[in-house]
PDB file of C-alpha atoms in Angstrom:
ATOM      1  CA  MET R   9      38.127  32.390 -50.112  1.00  0.00           C
ATOM      2  CA  ILE R  10      35.148  30.176 -50.994  1.00  0.00           C
ATOM      3  CA  ARG R  11      35.669  28.233 -47.759  1.00  0.00           C
ATOM      4  CA  SER R  12      35.572  31.499 -45.713  1.00  0.00           C
ATOM      5  CA  VAL R  13      32.363  32.618 -47.429  1.00  0.00           C
ATOM      6  CA  ALA R  14      30.804  29.190 -46.782  1.00  0.00           C
ATOM      7  CA  VAL R  15      31.762  29.364 -43.094  1.00  0.00           C
ATOM      8  CA  VAL R  16      30.322  32.891 -42.735  1.00  0.00           C
ATOM      9  CA  LEU R  17      27.062  31.833 -44.452  1.00  0.00           C
ATOM     10  CA  ALA R  18      26.795  28.731 -42.265  1.00  0.00           C
ATOM     11  CA  LEU R  19      27.314  30.788 -39.105  1.00  0.00           C
ATOM     12  CA  ALA R  20      24.762  33.367 -40.216  1.00  0.00           C
ATOM     13  CA  ALA R  21      22.197  30.652 -40.919  1.00  0.00           C
ATOM     14  CA  ALA R  22      22.862  29.038 -37.540  1.00  0.00           C
ATOM     15  CA  GLY R  23      22.690  32.391 -35.684  1.00  0.00           C
ATOM     16  CA  PRO R  24      19.232  31.952 -34.123  1.00  0.00           C
ATOM     17  CA  VAL R  25      20.129  28.433 -33.012  1.00  0.00           C
ATOM     18  CA  ASN R  26      23.067  29.737 -30.997  1.00  0.00           C
ATOM     19  CA  ALA R  27      21.356  32.889 -29.746  1.00  0.00           C
ATOM     20  CA  LEU R  28      19.776  31.673 -26.483  1.00  0.00           C
ATOM     21  CA  SER R  29      22.027  30.663 -23.621  1.00  0.00           C
ATOM     22  CA  CYS R  30      20.435  30.125 -20.220  1.00  0.00           C
ATOM     23  CA  ILE R  31      22.175  29.975 -16.858  1.00  0.00           C
ATOM     24  CA  ALA R  32      21.033  27.074 -14.692  1.00  0.00           C
ATOM     25  CA  PRO R  33      18.370  28.459 -12.348  1.00  0.00           C
ATOM     26  CA  SER R  34      18.948  28.569  -8.611  1.00  0.00           C
ATOM     27  CA  VAL R  35      16.618  29.365  -5.737  1.00  0.00           C
ATOM     28  CA  ALA R  36      19.096  31.938  -4.399  1.00  0.00           C
ATOM     29  CA  GLN R  37      19.279  33.727  -7.739  1.00  0.00           C
ATOM     30  CA  THR R  38      15.487  33.758  -8.170  1.00  0.00           C
ATOM     31  CA  TYR R  39      14.925  34.852  -4.556  1.00  0.00           C
ATOM     32  CA  THR R  40      17.407  37.709  -5.008  1.00  0.00           C
ATOM     33  CA  PHE R  41      15.739  38.792  -8.257  1.00  0.00           C
ATOM     34  CA  ALA R  42      12.279  38.727  -6.634  1.00  0.00           C
ATOM     35  CA  ALA R  43      13.490  40.577  -3.524  1.00  0.00           C
ATOM     36  CA  GLU R  44      15.081  43.329  -5.640  1.00  0.00           C
ATOM     37  CA  SER R  45      12.145  43.619  -8.041  1.00  0.00           C
ATOM     38  CA  PRO R  46       9.754  46.558  -7.734  1.00  0.00           C
ATOM     39  CA  GLU R  47       6.947  44.007  -8.073  1.00  0.00           C
ATOM     40  CA  ASN R  48       5.678  41.842  -5.226  1.00  0.00           C
ATOM     41  CA  TYR R  49       6.414  38.118  -5.249  1.00  0.00           C
ATOM     42  CA  VAL R  50       4.984  35.275  -3.194  1.00  0.00           C
ATOM     43  CA  ILE R  51       6.779  31.934  -2.860  1.00  0.00           C
ATOM     44  CA  GLY R  52       4.677  28.802  -2.737  1.00  0.00           C
ATOM     45  CA  VAL R  53       5.320  25.096  -2.293  1.00  0.00           C
ATOM     46  CA  GLY R  54       2.791  22.575  -3.531  1.00  0.00           C
ATOM     47  CA  SER R  55       1.129  21.443  -6.742  1.00  0.00           C
ATOM     48  CA  LEU R  56       0.186  23.364  -9.852  1.00  0.00           C
ATOM     49  CA  ASN R  57      -2.545  22.006 -12.101  1.00  0.00           C
ATOM     50  CA  LEU R  58      -3.420  23.510 -15.463  1.00  0.00           C
ATOM     51  CA  ILE R  59      -7.126  24.124 -15.961  1.00  0.00           C
ATOM     52  CA  GLY R  60      -9.105  25.291 -18.966  1.00  0.00           C
ATOM     53  CA  PRO R  61      -7.801  26.235 -22.397  1.00  0.00           C
ATOM     54  CA  SER R  62      -4.781  28.435 -23.004  1.00  0.00           C
ATOM     55  CA  ASN R  63      -5.060  31.811 -24.697  1.00  0.00           C
ATOM     56  CA  PRO R  64      -4.576  31.431 -27.618  1.00  0.00           C
ATOM     57  CA  PRO R  65      -5.836  27.817 -27.557  1.00  0.00           C
ATOM     58  CA  GLU R  66      -2.919  26.542 -29.657  1.00  0.00           C
ATOM     59  CA  GLY R  67      -0.311  27.887 -27.213  1.00  0.00           C
ATOM     60  CA  ALA R  68       2.746  29.686 -28.564  1.00  0.00           C
ATOM     61  CA  VAL R  69       2.369  30.780 -32.178  1.00  0.00           C
ATOM     62  CA  ALA R  70       4.773  31.946 -34.848  1.00  0.00           C
ATOM     63  CA  GLN R  71       4.015  35.591 -35.588  1.00  0.00           C
ATOM     64  CA  GLY R  72       3.470  35.969 -39.333  1.00  0.00           C
ATOM     65  CA  GLY R  73       4.468  32.317 -39.746  1.00  0.00           C
ATOM     66  CA  ASP R  74       8.071  33.105 -38.706  1.00  0.00           C
ATOM     67  CA  ILE R  75       9.313  30.516 -36.188  1.00  0.00           C
ATOM     68  CA  ASN R  76      11.957  33.012 -35.028  1.00  0.00           C
ATOM     69  CA  GLN R  77       9.198  35.370 -33.833  1.00  0.00           C
ATOM     70  CA  MET R  78       7.235  33.209 -31.425  1.00  0.00           C
ATOM     71  CA  VAL R  79       4.506  34.808 -29.317  1.00  0.00           C
ATOM     72  CA  GLY R  80       3.663  33.370 -25.898  1.00  0.00           C
ATOM     73  CA  TYR R  81       0.354  32.558 -24.268  1.00  0.00           C
ATOM     74  CA  THR R  82      -1.439  32.469 -20.944  1.00  0.00           C
ATOM     75  CA  GLN R  83      -2.800  29.378 -19.227  1.00  0.00           C
ATOM     76  CA  PRO R  84      -5.158  29.257 -16.243  1.00  0.00           C
ATOM     77  CA  ALA R  85      -3.982  27.026 -13.410  1.00  0.00           C
ATOM     78  CA  GLN R  86      -4.650  26.233  -9.768  1.00  0.00           C
ATOM     79  CA  PHE R  87      -2.029  26.182  -7.027  1.00  0.00           C
ATOM     80  CA  ASP R  88      -2.683  23.982  -3.991  1.00  0.00           C
ATOM     81  CA  GLY R  89      -0.075  24.280  -1.274  1.00  0.00           C
ATOM     82  CA  ALA R  90       1.591  26.497   1.296  1.00  0.00           C
ATOM     83  CA  LEU R  91       2.915  30.032   0.951  1.00  0.00           C
ATOM     84  CA  PHE R  92       6.090  31.346   2.555  1.00  0.00           C
ATOM     85  CA  THR R  93       5.211  33.474   5.586  1.00  0.00           C
ATOM     86  CA  GLY R  94       8.679  34.852   6.308  1.00  0.00           C
ATOM     87  CA  ALA R  95       9.615  32.052   8.671  1.00  0.00           C
ATOM     88  CA  THR R  96       8.290  28.870   7.098  1.00  0.00           C
ATOM     89  CA  PHE R  97       5.876  27.494   4.510  1.00  0.00           C
ATOM     90  CA  ASP R  98       2.659  27.105   6.467  1.00  0.00           C
ATOM     91  CA  ASN R  99       0.008  29.363   4.959  1.00  0.00           C
ATOM     92  CA  THR R 100      -1.975  26.615   3.154  1.00  0.00           C
ATOM     93  CA  ARG R 101      -4.026  27.944   0.250  1.00  0.00           C
ATOM     94  CA  VAL R 102      -5.759  27.021  -2.981  1.00  0.00           C
ATOM     95  CA  LEU R 103      -5.219  29.859  -5.458  1.00  0.00           C
ATOM     96  CA  PRO R 104      -6.133  30.581  -9.056  1.00  0.00           C
ATOM     97  CA  VAL R 105      -2.978  31.361 -11.021  1.00  0.00           C
ATOM     98  CA  THR R 106      -2.325  32.649 -14.517  1.00  0.00           C
ATOM     99  CA  VAL R 107       0.704  31.026 -16.113  1.00  0.00           C
ATOM    100  CA  ASN R 108       2.258  33.629 -18.421  1.00  0.00           C
ATOM    101  CA  VAL R 109       4.411  31.881 -21.029  1.00  0.00           C
ATOM    102  CA  THR R 110       6.826  34.186 -22.824  1.00  0.00           C
ATOM    103  CA  CYS R 111       9.146  33.670 -25.774  1.00  0.00           C
ATOM    104  CA  VAL R 112      12.501  34.952 -26.962  1.00  0.00           C
ATOM    105  CA  ALA R 113      12.817  34.565 -30.734  1.00  0.00           C
ATOM    106  CA  ALA R 114      12.180  30.836 -31.370  1.00  0.00           C
ATOM    107  CA  TRP R 115      12.354  29.706 -27.728  1.00  0.00           C
ATOM    108  CA  CYS R 116       9.419  29.696 -25.329  1.00  0.00           C
ATOM    109  CA  GLY R 117       8.712  28.631 -21.785  1.00  0.00           C
ATOM    110  CA  ALA R 118       5.978  26.062 -21.185  1.00  0.00           C
ATOM    111  CA  ALA R 119       2.994  25.741 -18.892  1.00  0.00           C
ATOM    112  CA  GLN R 120       2.931  22.340 -17.227  1.00  0.00           C
ATOM    113  CA  ASP R 121       1.453  20.463 -14.296  1.00  0.00           C
ATOM    114  CA  VAL R 122       3.801  20.088 -11.324  1.00  0.00           C
ATOM    115  CA  ASN R 123       3.106  17.525  -8.590  1.00  0.00           C
ATOM    116  CA  TYR R 124       5.230  19.126  -5.874  1.00  0.00           C
ATOM    117  CA  GLY R 125       7.354  22.139  -6.608  1.00  0.00           C
ATOM    118  CA  MET R 126       8.426  25.589  -5.501  1.00  0.00           C
ATOM    119  CA  PHE R 127       6.963  28.557  -7.347  1.00  0.00           C
ATOM    120  CA  PHE R 128       7.766  32.262  -7.413  1.00  0.00           C
ATOM    121  CA  PHE R 129       4.420  33.953  -8.115  1.00  0.00           C
ATOM    122  CA  ARG R 130       4.231  37.593  -9.115  1.00  0.00           C
ATOM    123  CA  GLN R 131       1.300  39.461  -7.558  1.00  0.00           C
ATOM    124  CA  VAL R 132      -0.695  41.458 -10.107  1.00  0.00           C
ATOM    125  CA  ASN R 133      -3.921  43.323  -9.265  1.00  0.00           C
ATOM    126  CA  GLY R 134      -4.729  40.992  -6.362  1.00  0.00           C
ATOM    127  CA  GLY R 135      -4.053  37.857  -8.421  1.00  0.00           C
ATOM    128  CA  TYR R 136      -1.091  35.569  -8.955  1.00  0.00           C
ATOM    129  CA  VAL R 137       0.981  35.183 -12.129  1.00  0.00           C
ATOM    130  CA  LEU R 138       3.596  32.520 -12.731  1.00  0.00           C
ATOM    131  CA  ASP R 139       6.030  33.660 -15.421  1.00  0.00           C
ATOM    132  CA  GLU R 140       7.361  30.782 -17.505  1.00  0.00           C
ATOM    133  CA  GLU R 141      10.099  32.306 -19.614  1.00  0.00           C
ATOM    134  CA  ALA R 142      12.345  30.851 -22.304  1.00  0.00           C
ATOM    135  CA  CYS R 143      15.061  30.594 -19.646  1.00  0.00           C
ATOM    136  CA  PRO R 144      13.469  28.893 -16.626  1.00  0.00           C
ATOM    137  CA  GLY R 145      13.815  30.143 -13.066  1.00  0.00           C
ATOM    138  CA  ASN R 146      10.424  30.674 -11.402  1.00  0.00           C
ATOM    139  CA  VAL R 147       9.545  26.986 -11.008  1.00  0.00           C
ATOM    140  CA  PHE R 148      11.583  24.351  -9.201  1.00  0.00           C
ATOM    141  CA  ALA R 149       9.765  21.092  -9.942  1.00  0.00           C
ATOM    142  CA  ASP R 150      11.273  19.156  -7.024  1.00  0.00           C
ATOM    143  CA  ALA R 151      10.788  21.154  -3.831  1.00  0.00           C
ATOM    144  CA  HIS R 152      13.072  19.135  -1.555  1.00  0.00           C
ATOM    145  CA  PRO R 153      13.792  20.361   2.004  1.00  0.00           C
ATOM    146  CA  GLY R 154      17.102  21.931   0.932  1.00  0.00           C
ATOM    147  CA  LEU R 155      15.280  24.351  -1.369  1.00  0.00           C
ATOM    148  CA  LEU R 156      12.897  25.334   1.426  1.00  0.00           C
ATOM    149  CA  GLN R 157      15.838  25.958   3.774  1.00  0.00           C
ATOM    150  CA  GLU R 158      17.528  28.041   1.076  1.00  0.00           C
ATOM    151  CA  VAL R 159      14.495  30.358   0.860  1.00  0.00           C
ATOM    152  CA  ILE R 160      14.464  30.733   4.654  1.00  0.00           C
ATOM    153  CA  ALA R 161      18.216  31.484   4.668  1.00  0.00           C
ATOM    154  CA  CYS R 162      17.795  34.056   1.883  1.00  0.00           C
ATOM    155  CA  HIS R 163      14.988  35.723   3.799  1.00  0.00           C
ATOM    156  CA  GLN R 164      17.245  35.909   6.881  1.00  0.00           C
ATOM    157  CA  GLY R 165      19.975  37.605   4.810  1.00  0.00           C
ATOM    158  CA  THR R 166      22.326  34.665   4.298  1.00  0.00           C
ATOM    159  CA  CYS R 167      21.450  33.653   0.753  1.00  0.00           C
ATOM    160  CA  PRO R 168      23.854  30.837  -0.187  1.00  0.00           C
ATOM    161  CA  GLY R 169      24.994  30.955  -3.762  1.00  0.00           C
ATOM    162  CA  ALA R 170      23.423  34.363  -4.449  1.00  0.00           C
ATOM    163  CA  TRP R 171      25.241  36.353  -7.094  1.00  0.00           C
TER     164      TRP R 171
END
């Protein structure tokens, strides 16, 4: 009996640790989500550089001091690269971007510089937002040619690996 109570207490204490389970992100899955979303998305390939301080300046904070209630932050950034035009990535642009870092309980995404990646930007009021969630999926930090071809295939209706 004491052993069962100890096991139950240990599992209850470890609950938040086991709570978040992320599926490995895929371009096909993210493309499908963006295509089915009521919001508009733009896909870009290039670099993302963080600029200026985050809001709040300390980044993610524990609400009321409780690490299991983390609150995200926003971070200004600049994208320098090409946008997907429906056929290829050739619309070269330099764009201001807001990185929106969100949290789930104790887990948060993170704003970070990316030398050459693929990004799924959400269009909001004429601007661009990059959502960095606790479970990643809007940034692919190594935009190799296979990822670019996967976006083109998805756009043509043959999304490999889509759910």
